[in-house]
Structures are given as structure tokens and as C-alpha cells.
Amino acid sequence: MKDDIKRQIERLKKEKNAVILAHYYCEDAVQALADFVGDSFYLAKVAKSTTADVLVFCGVSFMGESAKILNPEKTVLMPDLAADCAMAHMASVERIEEMRKTYPALAVVCYINSTAALKCHSDVCVTSSNAVKIVKALPNQNIFFIPDENLGSFVKEQVPEKNIVVNDGYCPIHKAMTAAQVQAEKKKHPGALVLSHPECRSEVLALSDYIGSTADIIKYAKESEARSFIICTEVGVDYRLRSDSPDKAFYYVTPCPCCADMKRNTPEKILEVLTTGKNAVEIPDEVRRRALLPLDRMLELAK
Ligand code: 13P
Ligand code: SF4
């Protein structure tokens, strides 16, 4: 990254009382620039508690939306409004309504990777780092988990005492990883531990030594006595893994998992939105009011 861009961003941040939030899947240069880097749960908490006036959110649209819903008086800028998460759209209000008619006292549990419109029809949000804890804590016996079938199935396995129906959405990047690809890496790197995100297929999770959110995977690798790891999630985490543990080895399946939407965030675009104020996230009041309820409930139940 050019020093000049970095200097201009630093100056504008001070001038506008702005902070930069970035997800672990963003490119290295964006993570290096950010004031806060983390998984989606951590970034939602930062968005709720920051005293900055402007948040530049380097992630995908559901993350920027959630930040705005949680903190509406702040300006939330996204470096690229086209950065979206395919899975966030993979559920429907019609199916939710159908499920509510079918199951009494149903709780609709909505993975935070979903549109604000879907959150409006949900009872509680979760992220990959708190989904099991929150589903266990709910008083409801019947659960409809949207939109991700893999995270939903993982939760279902961990909470067998509840009736959990899982929607059929998926993350294309995580779903592309197969057991055969993981086995090929294990053969090349005997002794390496497999650390996976719960958005992976169950056949990949079955081969894993540890399953957790991006932040959990990073923490596990840092604290583990093992020297080498096969990482089954998006390759952006490699930046933090390597900076935390430069003496450890990290491997990825082939082809390497890469979320093109997360990579839309660049230092140049951060500078542009800080300069112009363009790409502000706007959410109609009624949607914001309704979508806030499941997000707030998540923050409460995850404590
Ligand atoms: P985390 O909640 O682990 O950050 O994951 C978000 C995500 O988009 C995974 O694909
Ligand atoms: Fe969405 Fe998958 Fe990209 Fe995560 S990696 S933001 S779930 S498309």
C-alpha cells in the first residue's frame, strides 16, 4: 500500500472522528489499516459501542447493515456497496411464515449473514461464534434456523434436545470445500490439525480437529502446541494467523477458498469514501426498528 494513501486515510480519520472496521476475510492491506479487525460478532459489538461518528465498514452488506441498525445515529460507509454475501439472500419470508404456521411456539433463529428484511421476520440473530449457546438458551423447543444449512446442521448436532429445522442456504465458498480436498492436504501434511468454519459441509467438519468462527480458529491456532494446520475457511484469515504465529505453517485446500466480495474492499476505496462520504448505508426506519430486535437479543443472550 502506498504510504501516501495511508497518510491521507489517517488524516481524514482524525478530521471526521472515523474508525475503520474490517473482517478477517479482507485483503491484508485493509486489515493492516483497520482500527478493529475481527469476526462478525466482534465487529457487531464494536459497531454498537464505538464513540466514533463515522464507521468505515470493510466487509459485506449484511455487516454494514447490522452496524447501521445497531447504531443508527452514526454514519456507516462501505468502501464498495456491491460487496454482498450470497448466502444472506438464501431464505424467504414465505417459508418463515409457513414454518410459523406449522410449528407452535417456533423461534426463527437467523444467522447474522442475512438481509435486514429477513432479520425483520426473525426472533434472534446468531453468529458462528455464539449460535450453539444462543439456541440452547432459548425457551423454545421448535427452532427454524435460517439461512445456512451447514451452520444449522452443526447447531442441530450440538443441541439434540431441540427440534431444529434447517433452511437450505449455503456459502458458496465454504460449500466448495470437499472431504477429498481436505484428505489430499492431510496426505501432504501429516500431523497438521484441521481447523474448520461451521459453514463447511458436514463431510469436512467430520474430518476436523476443531470447529469455530474465524476468531475462534485464529485463537485456537495461536494457543495450540501443534506446528501446522489445514485451515478450512476463507484465506483472508491467513494474515492474522501468520502475524500471530510466524513460526507455524498454515495450509489451504486447492483451489484456495476466496470470497471475491470481501476482496472488493481496498485501501483506495476506503480513502474515496472517507473523502467523499459516499456509500452511506441507509435503512428505512420501520425495517431498522424491526431488525434491531433480533440483533439486540443476540447481544443480550451471548453475554
Ligand atoms: P465469522 O462470523 O466467523 O466471522 O464468519 C463470517 C462469515 O462470513 C463466514 O463466511
Ligand atoms: Fe458470505 Fe461466504 Fe463470503 Fe462469508 S465467505 S461473506 S458467508 S459469501
mmCIF file of C-alpha atoms and ligand atoms in Angstrom:
data_model
loop_
_atom_site.group_PDB
_atom_site.id
_atom_site.type_symbol
_atom_site.label_atom_id
_atom_site.label_comp_id
_atom_site.label_asym_id
_atom_site.label_seq_id
_atom_site.Cartn_x
_atom_site.Cartn_y
_atom_site.Cartn_z
ATOM 1 C CA MET A 1 0.000 0.000 0.000
ATOM 2 C CA LYS A 2 1.293 3.453 -0.861
ATOM 3 C CA ASP A 3 2.368 5.467 2.221
ATOM 4 C CA ASP A 4 0.541 8.429 0.764
ATOM 5 C CA ILE A 5 -2.841 6.647 0.869
ATOM 6 C CA LYS A 6 -2.193 5.571 4.441
ATOM 7 C CA ARG A 7 -1.296 9.124 5.492
ATOM 8 C CA GLN A 8 -4.391 10.594 3.841
ATOM 9 C CA ILE A 9 -6.633 7.982 5.497
ATOM 10 C CA GLU A 10 -5.098 8.705 8.919
ATOM 11 C CA ARG A 11 -5.650 12.447 8.456
ATOM 12 C CA LEU A 12 -9.288 12.011 7.362
ATOM 13 C CA LYS A 13 -9.993 9.621 10.228
ATOM 14 C CA LYS A 14 -8.919 12.295 12.731
ATOM 15 C CA GLU A 15 -10.747 15.079 10.910
ATOM 16 C CA LYS A 16 -14.037 13.127 10.764
ATOM 17 C CA ASN A 17 -13.737 11.138 14.003
ATOM 18 C CA ALA A 18 -13.891 7.942 11.936
ATOM 19 C CA VAL A 19 -12.818 4.380 12.624
ATOM 20 C CA ILE A 20 -12.220 1.519 10.217
ATOM 21 C CA LEU A 21 -13.687 -1.921 10.939
ATOM 22 C CA ALA A 22 -12.546 -4.908 8.874
ATOM 23 C CA HIS A 23 -13.465 -8.564 8.746
ATOM 24 C CA TYR A 24 -10.684 -11.187 8.776
ATOM 25 C CA TYR A 25 -11.537 -12.075 5.145
ATOM 26 C CA CYS A 26 -10.475 -8.656 3.827
ATOM 27 C CA GLU A 27 -7.187 -8.350 1.991
ATOM 28 C CA ASP A 28 -4.018 -7.910 4.083
ATOM 29 C CA ALA A 29 -3.608 -4.191 3.319
ATOM 30 C CA VAL A 30 -7.159 -3.466 4.543
ATOM 31 C CA GLN A 31 -6.671 -5.428 7.757
ATOM 32 C CA ALA A 32 -3.379 -3.578 8.321
ATOM 33 C CA LEU A 33 -5.171 -0.220 8.037
ATOM 34 C CA ALA A 34 -8.155 -1.067 10.248
ATOM 35 C CA ASP A 35 -8.692 0.045 13.847
ATOM 36 C CA PHE A 36 -10.753 -3.049 14.597
ATOM 37 C CA VAL A 37 -10.370 -6.425 12.878
ATOM 38 C CA GLY A 38 -12.463 -9.398 13.882
ATOM 39 C CA ASP A 39 -15.205 -11.916 13.241
ATOM 40 C CA SER A 40 -18.755 -10.807 12.603
ATOM 41 C CA PHE A 41 -19.783 -10.998 16.285
ATOM 42 C CA TYR A 42 -16.867 -8.872 17.463
ATOM 43 C CA LEU A 43 -17.486 -6.301 14.723
ATOM 44 C CA ALA A 44 -21.198 -6.071 15.634
ATOM 45 C CA LYS A 45 -20.218 -5.360 19.251
ATOM 46 C CA VAL A 46 -17.722 -2.697 18.157
ATOM 47 C CA ALA A 47 -20.390 -1.113 15.935
ATOM 48 C CA LYS A 48 -22.753 -0.930 18.910
ATOM 49 C CA SER A 49 -20.258 0.552 21.365
ATOM 50 C CA THR A 50 -17.988 2.871 19.387
ATOM 51 C CA THR A 51 -17.938 6.598 20.128
ATOM 52 C CA ALA A 52 -16.750 7.454 16.613
ATOM 53 C CA ASP A 53 -19.083 9.472 14.367
ATOM 54 C CA VAL A 54 -18.216 7.598 11.186
ATOM 55 C CA LEU A 55 -17.680 3.854 10.742
ATOM 56 C CA VAL A 56 -15.991 2.656 7.570
ATOM 57 C CA PHE A 57 -17.108 -0.967 7.420
ATOM 58 C CA CYS A 58 -14.886 -3.223 5.327
ATOM 59 C CA GLY A 59 -16.959 -6.354 4.953
ATOM 60 C CA VAL A 60 -20.088 -7.327 3.039
ATOM 61 C CA SER A 61 -23.507 -5.669 3.015
ATOM 62 C CA PHE A 62 -25.144 -7.570 5.892
ATOM 63 C CA MET A 63 -22.286 -6.396 8.140
ATOM 64 C CA GLY A 64 -22.682 -2.725 7.174
ATOM 65 C CA GLU A 65 -26.462 -3.045 7.572
ATOM 66 C CA SER A 66 -26.120 -4.601 11.029
ATOM 67 C CA ALA A 67 -23.737 -1.820 12.101
ATOM 68 C CA LYS A 68 -26.248 0.819 10.989
ATOM 69 C CA ILE A 69 -29.189 -0.962 12.639
ATOM 70 C CA LEU A 70 -27.281 -1.194 15.930
ATOM 71 C CA ASN A 71 -26.042 2.378 15.834
ATOM 72 C CA PRO A 72 -28.392 4.458 13.644
ATOM 73 C CA GLU A 73 -27.112 7.894 14.619
ATOM 74 C CA LYS A 74 -23.674 7.022 13.226
ATOM 75 C CA THR A 75 -22.683 7.281 9.588
ATOM 76 C CA VAL A 76 -21.736 3.845 8.230
ATOM 77 C CA LEU A 77 -19.761 3.930 4.994
ATOM 78 C CA MET A 78 -18.964 0.870 2.898
ATOM 79 C CA PRO A 79 -15.940 1.067 0.587
ATOM 80 C CA ASP A 80 -17.922 -0.868 -2.053
ATOM 81 C CA LEU A 81 -21.707 -1.202 -1.874
ATOM 82 C CA ALA A 82 -21.573 -4.145 -4.285
ATOM 83 C CA ALA A 83 -19.773 -6.298 -1.694
ATOM 84 C CA ASP A 84 -22.548 -8.726 -0.808
ATOM 85 C CA CYS A 85 -22.855 -12.181 0.747
ATOM 86 C CA ALA A 86 -24.682 -14.656 -1.496
ATOM 87 C CA MET A 87 -25.936 -16.652 1.481
ATOM 88 C CA ALA A 88 -27.595 -13.579 3.037
ATOM 89 C CA HIS A 89 -30.392 -13.866 0.438
ATOM 90 C CA MET A 90 -30.926 -17.630 0.665
ATOM 91 C CA ALA A 91 -34.078 -17.724 2.771
ATOM 92 C CA SER A 92 -37.584 -16.403 2.214
ATOM 93 C CA VAL A 93 -40.219 -14.645 4.293
ATOM 94 C CA GLU A 94 -42.849 -17.001 2.772
ATOM 95 C CA ARG A 95 -41.024 -20.083 4.128
ATOM 96 C CA ILE A 96 -40.633 -18.432 7.551
ATOM 97 C CA GLU A 97 -44.369 -17.719 7.660
ATOM 98 C CA GLU A 98 -45.169 -21.276 6.557
ATOM 99 C CA MET A 99 -42.931 -22.660 9.331
ATOM 100 C CA ARG A 100 -44.580 -20.422 11.925
ATOM 101 C CA LYS A 101 -47.955 -21.913 10.924
ATOM 102 C CA THR A 102 -46.602 -25.475 11.061
ATOM 103 C CA TYR A 103 -44.753 -25.387 14.385
ATOM 104 C CA PRO A 104 -46.215 -23.956 17.593
ATOM 105 C CA ALA A 105 -44.080 -21.509 19.591
ATOM 106 C CA LEU A 106 -41.419 -21.505 16.889
ATOM 107 C CA ALA A 107 -38.241 -19.435 17.277
ATOM 108 C CA VAL A 108 -36.764 -18.257 13.985
ATOM 109 C CA VAL A 109 -33.009 -18.151 14.505
ATOM 110 C CA CYS A 110 -31.291 -16.032 11.921
ATOM 111 C CA TYR A 111 -27.577 -16.307 11.187
ATOM 112 C CA ILE A 112 -26.320 -12.709 11.029
ATOM 113 C CA ASN A 113 -25.304 -13.452 7.393
ATOM 114 C CA SER A 114 -28.780 -12.456 6.207
ATOM 115 C CA THR A 115 -30.515 -9.383 4.814
ATOM 116 C CA ALA A 116 -32.167 -6.828 7.107
ATOM 117 C CA ALA A 117 -35.506 -7.877 5.552
ATOM 118 C CA LEU A 118 -35.016 -11.460 6.812
ATOM 119 C CA LYS A 119 -33.950 -10.207 10.244
ATOM 120 C CA CYS A 120 -37.291 -8.362 10.473
ATOM 121 C CA HIS A 121 -39.048 -11.747 10.476
ATOM 122 C CA SER A 122 -36.687 -13.439 12.943
ATOM 123 C CA ASP A 123 -36.701 -13.819 16.712
ATOM 124 C CA VAL A 124 -32.987 -13.799 17.366
ATOM 125 C CA CYS A 125 -29.753 -13.438 15.413
ATOM 126 C CA VAL A 126 -26.659 -15.560 15.934
ATOM 127 C CA THR A 127 -23.131 -15.667 14.578
ATOM 128 C CA SER A 128 -20.939 -18.720 14.162
ATOM 129 C CA SER A 129 -19.266 -17.935 17.495
ATOM 130 C CA ASN A 130 -22.442 -17.906 19.607
ATOM 131 C CA ALA A 131 -25.079 -19.952 17.698
ATOM 132 C CA VAL A 132 -24.920 -23.054 19.928
ATOM 133 C CA LYS A 133 -25.001 -21.024 23.144
ATOM 134 C CA ILE A 134 -27.966 -18.916 22.000
ATOM 135 C CA VAL A 135 -30.060 -21.803 20.638
ATOM 136 C CA LYS A 136 -29.518 -23.668 23.940
ATOM 137 C CA ALA A 137 -30.575 -20.584 25.908
ATOM 138 C CA LEU A 138 -33.860 -20.054 24.027
ATOM 139 C CA PRO A 139 -37.003 -21.218 25.842
ATOM 140 C CA ASN A 140 -38.448 -22.538 22.538
ATOM 141 C CA GLN A 141 -38.372 -26.232 21.673
ATOM 142 C CA ASN A 142 -39.063 -25.689 17.951
ATOM 143 C CA ILE A 143 -36.397 -23.803 16.013
ATOM 144 C CA PHE A 144 -36.218 -22.776 12.345
ATOM 145 C CA PHE A 145 -32.613 -21.953 11.506
ATOM 146 C CA ILE A 146 -32.013 -19.627 8.512
ATOM 147 C CA PRO A 147 -30.313 -19.257 6.062
ATOM 148 C CA ASP A 148 -27.284 -21.618 6.371
ATOM 149 C CA GLU A 149 -27.859 -25.370 6.244
ATOM 150 C CA ASN A 150 -24.316 -26.214 7.337
ATOM 151 C CA LEU A 151 -24.166 -23.985 10.421
ATOM 152 C CA GLY A 152 -27.777 -25.004 11.163
ATOM 153 C CA SER A 153 -26.922 -28.720 10.956
ATOM 154 C CA PHE A 154 -23.859 -28.174 13.154
ATOM 155 C CA VAL A 155 -26.049 -26.477 15.786
ATOM 156 C CA LYS A 156 -28.643 -29.256 15.478
ATOM 157 C CA GLU A 157 -25.959 -31.825 16.268
ATOM 158 C CA GLN A 158 -24.759 -29.849 19.307
ATOM 159 C CA VAL A 159 -28.295 -29.277 20.627
ATOM 160 C CA PRO A 160 -30.038 -32.652 20.084
ATOM 161 C CA GLU A 161 -32.658 -31.921 22.732
ATOM 162 C CA LYS A 162 -34.425 -29.378 20.461
ATOM 163 C CA ASN A 163 -36.424 -29.810 17.263
ATOM 164 C CA ILE A 164 -34.322 -27.809 14.796
ATOM 165 C CA VAL A 165 -35.461 -27.450 11.191
ATOM 166 C CA VAL A 166 -32.741 -26.134 8.909
ATOM 167 C CA ASN A 167 -33.184 -23.934 5.836
ATOM 168 C CA ASP A 168 -31.216 -24.886 2.711
ATOM 169 C CA GLY A 169 -28.976 -21.819 2.114
ATOM 170 C CA TYR A 170 -25.212 -22.061 1.928
ATOM 171 C CA CYS A 171 -21.978 -20.142 1.494
ATOM 172 C CA PRO A 172 -20.630 -20.952 -1.984
ATOM 173 C CA ILE A 173 -17.036 -20.533 -0.813
ATOM 174 C CA HIS A 174 -17.302 -22.899 2.159
ATOM 175 C CA LYS A 175 -19.551 -25.340 0.350
ATOM 176 C CA ALA A 176 -16.965 -25.709 -2.423
ATOM 177 C CA MET A 177 -14.552 -27.402 0.004
ATOM 178 C CA THR A 178 -14.856 -31.199 -0.047
ATOM 179 C CA ALA A 179 -13.663 -34.059 2.139
ATOM 180 C CA ALA A 180 -11.493 -35.291 -0.763
ATOM 181 C CA GLN A 181 -9.683 -31.935 -0.900
ATOM 182 C CA VAL A 182 -9.091 -31.979 2.852
ATOM 183 C CA GLN A 183 -7.854 -35.589 2.671
ATOM 184 C CA ALA A 184 -5.403 -34.560 -0.072
ATOM 185 C CA GLU A 185 -3.972 -31.835 2.218
ATOM 186 C CA LYS A 186 -3.795 -34.237 5.160
ATOM 187 C CA LYS A 187 -1.763 -36.623 2.996
ATOM 188 C CA LYS A 188 0.652 -33.833 2.017
ATOM 189 C CA HIS A 189 0.973 -32.563 5.611
ATOM 190 C CA PRO A 190 0.696 -35.469 8.016
ATOM 191 C CA GLY A 191 0.246 -34.285 11.595
ATOM 192 C CA ALA A 192 -1.378 -30.977 10.615
ATOM 193 C CA LEU A 193 -4.562 -30.222 12.573
ATOM 194 C CA VAL A 194 -7.701 -29.424 10.577
ATOM 195 C CA LEU A 195 -9.465 -26.243 11.779
ATOM 196 C CA SER A 196 -12.809 -25.519 10.101
ATOM 197 C CA HIS A 197 -15.551 -22.940 9.990
ATOM 198 C CA PRO A 198 -19.058 -24.383 10.651
ATOM 199 C CA GLU A 199 -20.209 -23.108 7.227
ATOM 200 C CA CYS A 200 -18.264 -26.076 5.780
ATOM 201 C CA ARG A 201 -20.072 -29.237 4.653
ATOM 202 C CA SER A 202 -20.602 -31.894 7.325
ATOM 203 C CA GLU A 203 -18.147 -34.212 5.490
ATOM 204 C CA VAL A 204 -15.424 -31.577 6.057
ATOM 205 C CA LEU A 205 -16.459 -30.962 9.674
ATOM 206 C CA ALA A 206 -16.236 -34.724 10.267
ATOM 207 C CA LEU A 207 -12.514 -34.569 9.382
ATOM 208 C CA SER A 208 -11.852 -31.550 11.606
ATOM 209 C CA ASP A 209 -9.937 -31.366 14.878
ATOM 210 C CA TYR A 210 -11.575 -28.059 15.758
ATOM 211 C CA ILE A 211 -14.675 -26.178 14.512
ATOM 212 C CA GLY A 212 -15.204 -22.482 15.207
ATOM 213 C CA SER A 213 -15.738 -18.960 13.922
ATOM 214 C CA THR A 214 -12.881 -17.124 12.202
ATOM 215 C CA ALA A 215 -11.848 -15.557 15.533
ATOM 216 C CA ASP A 216 -12.074 -18.948 17.282
ATOM 217 C CA ILE A 217 -9.895 -20.604 14.611
ATOM 218 C CA ILE A 218 -7.281 -17.845 14.946
ATOM 219 C CA LYS A 219 -7.275 -18.143 18.754
ATOM 220 C CA TYR A 220 -7.055 -21.940 18.632
ATOM 221 C CA ALA A 221 -4.080 -21.913 16.235
ATOM 222 C CA LYS A 222 -2.254 -19.332 18.331
ATOM 223 C CA GLU A 223 -2.698 -21.251 21.573
ATOM 224 C CA SER A 224 -2.184 -24.757 20.163
ATOM 225 C CA GLU A 225 1.077 -26.615 20.633
ATOM 226 C CA ALA A 226 0.723 -28.052 17.127
ATOM 227 C CA ARG A 227 3.037 -26.590 14.466
ATOM 228 C CA SER A 228 0.938 -26.995 11.325
ATOM 229 C CA PHE A 229 -2.707 -26.562 10.405
ATOM 230 C CA ILE A 230 -5.045 -27.106 7.476
ATOM 231 C CA ILE A 231 -7.423 -24.145 7.561
ATOM 232 C CA CYS A 232 -10.915 -24.725 6.134
ATOM 233 C CA THR A 233 -12.243 -21.228 5.785
ATOM 234 C CA GLU A 234 -11.652 -18.175 3.587
ATOM 235 C CA VAL A 235 -7.949 -17.477 3.034
ATOM 236 C CA GLY A 236 -8.079 -13.892 4.401
ATOM 237 C CA VAL A 237 -7.571 -15.321 7.914
ATOM 238 C CA ASP A 238 -4.023 -16.194 6.839
ATOM 239 C CA TYR A 239 -2.869 -12.622 7.527
ATOM 240 C CA ARG A 240 -3.686 -12.797 11.246
ATOM 241 C CA LEU A 241 -2.685 -16.459 11.566
ATOM 242 C CA ARG A 242 0.780 -15.697 10.191
ATOM 243 C CA SER A 243 1.247 -12.496 12.187
ATOM 244 C CA ASP A 244 0.188 -14.237 15.428
ATOM 245 C CA SER A 245 2.307 -17.352 14.780
ATOM 246 C CA PRO A 246 5.074 -16.683 12.241
ATOM 247 C CA ASP A 247 6.766 -19.970 13.151
ATOM 248 C CA LYS A 248 3.717 -22.142 12.371
ATOM 249 C CA ALA A 249 2.568 -23.453 8.967
ATOM 250 C CA PHE A 250 -0.908 -22.919 7.527
ATOM 251 C CA TYR A 251 -2.281 -24.771 4.524
ATOM 252 C CA TYR A 252 -5.476 -24.377 2.484
ATOM 253 C CA VAL A 253 -7.320 -26.736 0.168
ATOM 254 C CA THR A 254 -6.899 -26.422 -3.599
ATOM 255 C CA PRO A 255 -8.460 -24.362 -5.097
ATOM 256 C CA CYS A 256 -7.857 -21.860 -2.313
ATOM 257 C CA PRO A 257 -11.128 -20.581 -0.736
ATOM 258 C CA CYS A 258 -11.527 -16.895 -1.585
ATOM 259 C CA CYS A 259 -14.582 -14.630 -1.120
ATOM 260 C CA ALA A 260 -14.430 -12.172 -4.031
ATOM 261 C CA ASP A 261 -16.963 -9.886 -2.330
ATOM 262 C CA MET A 262 -14.786 -9.413 0.749
ATOM 263 C CA LYS A 263 -11.878 -8.573 -1.558
ATOM 264 C CA ARG A 264 -13.838 -5.662 -3.046
ATOM 265 C CA ASN A 265 -12.669 -3.618 -0.050
ATOM 266 C CA THR A 266 -9.400 -1.848 -0.879
ATOM 267 C CA PRO A 267 -7.350 0.987 0.676
ATOM 268 C CA GLU A 268 -8.128 3.160 -2.371
ATOM 269 C CA LYS A 269 -11.891 2.725 -1.862
ATOM 270 C CA ILE A 270 -11.559 3.409 1.881
ATOM 271 C CA LEU A 271 -9.840 6.696 1.021
ATOM 272 C CA GLU A 272 -12.549 7.516 -1.518
ATOM 273 C CA VAL A 273 -15.486 7.031 0.878
ATOM 274 C CA LEU A 274 -13.716 8.887 3.685
ATOM 275 C CA THR A 275 -13.070 11.795 1.309
ATOM 276 C CA THR A 276 -16.495 11.981 -0.317
ATOM 277 C CA GLY A 277 -18.830 10.458 2.289
ATOM 278 C CA LYS A 278 -20.394 8.340 -0.457
ATOM 279 C CA ASN A 279 -21.732 4.772 0.022
ATOM 280 C CA ALA A 280 -23.505 5.554 3.295
ATOM 281 C CA VAL A 281 -25.706 2.657 4.442
ATOM 282 C CA GLU A 282 -29.361 3.757 4.667
ATOM 283 C CA ILE A 283 -32.123 1.614 6.131
ATOM 284 C CA PRO A 284 -35.814 2.591 6.247
ATOM 285 C CA ASP A 285 -36.923 3.320 9.841
ATOM 286 C CA GLU A 286 -39.504 0.547 10.011
ATOM 287 C CA VAL A 287 -37.005 -2.095 8.806
ATOM 288 C CA ARG A 288 -34.368 -0.794 11.211
ATOM 289 C CA ARG A 289 -36.742 -0.887 14.162
ATOM 290 C CA ARG A 290 -37.826 -4.480 13.483
ATOM 291 C CA ALA A 291 -34.380 -5.824 12.555
ATOM 292 C CA LEU A 292 -32.892 -4.318 15.722
ATOM 293 C CA LEU A 293 -34.890 -6.661 17.977
ATOM 294 C CA PRO A 294 -33.168 -9.958 16.977
ATOM 295 C CA LEU A 295 -29.754 -8.264 16.902
ATOM 296 C CA ASP A 296 -30.198 -6.810 20.394
ATOM 297 C CA ARG A 297 -31.477 -10.137 21.657
ATOM 298 C CA MET A 298 -28.317 -11.806 20.314
ATOM 299 C CA LEU A 299 -26.103 -9.319 22.150
ATOM 300 C CA GLU A 300 -28.074 -9.949 25.337
ATOM 301 C CA LEU A 301 -28.139 -13.768 25.145
ATOM 302 C CA ALA A 302 -24.472 -14.022 24.123
ATOM 303 C CA LYS A 303 -23.271 -12.194 27.242
HETATM 304 P P1 13P B 1 -17.419 -15.239 11.202
HETATM 305 O O1 13P B 1 -18.637 -14.969 11.989
HETATM 306 O O2 13P B 1 -16.675 -16.435 11.705
HETATM 307 O O3 13P B 1 -16.570 -14.042 11.115
HETATM 308 O O4 13P B 1 -17.820 -15.644 9.726
HETATM 309 C C1 13P B 1 -18.466 -14.762 8.880
HETATM 310 C C2 13P B 1 -18.537 -15.294 7.519
HETATM 311 O O5 13P B 1 -18.981 -14.643 6.625
HETATM 312 C C3 13P B 1 -18.101 -16.646 7.288
HETATM 313 O O6 13P B 1 -18.138 -16.938 5.941
HETATM 314 FE FE1 SF4 B 2 -20.833 -14.743 2.672
HETATM 315 FE FE2 SF4 B 2 -19.396 -16.917 2.262
HETATM 316 FE FE3 SF4 B 2 -18.315 -14.548 1.718
HETATM 317 FE FE4 SF4 B 2 -18.760 -15.318 4.279
HETATM 318 S S1 SF4 B 2 -17.337 -16.231 2.803
HETATM 319 S S2 SF4 B 2 -19.241 -13.324 3.370
HETATM 320 S S3 SF4 B 2 -20.667 -16.469 4.044
HETATM 321 S S4 SF4 B 2 -20.110 -15.498 0.693
#
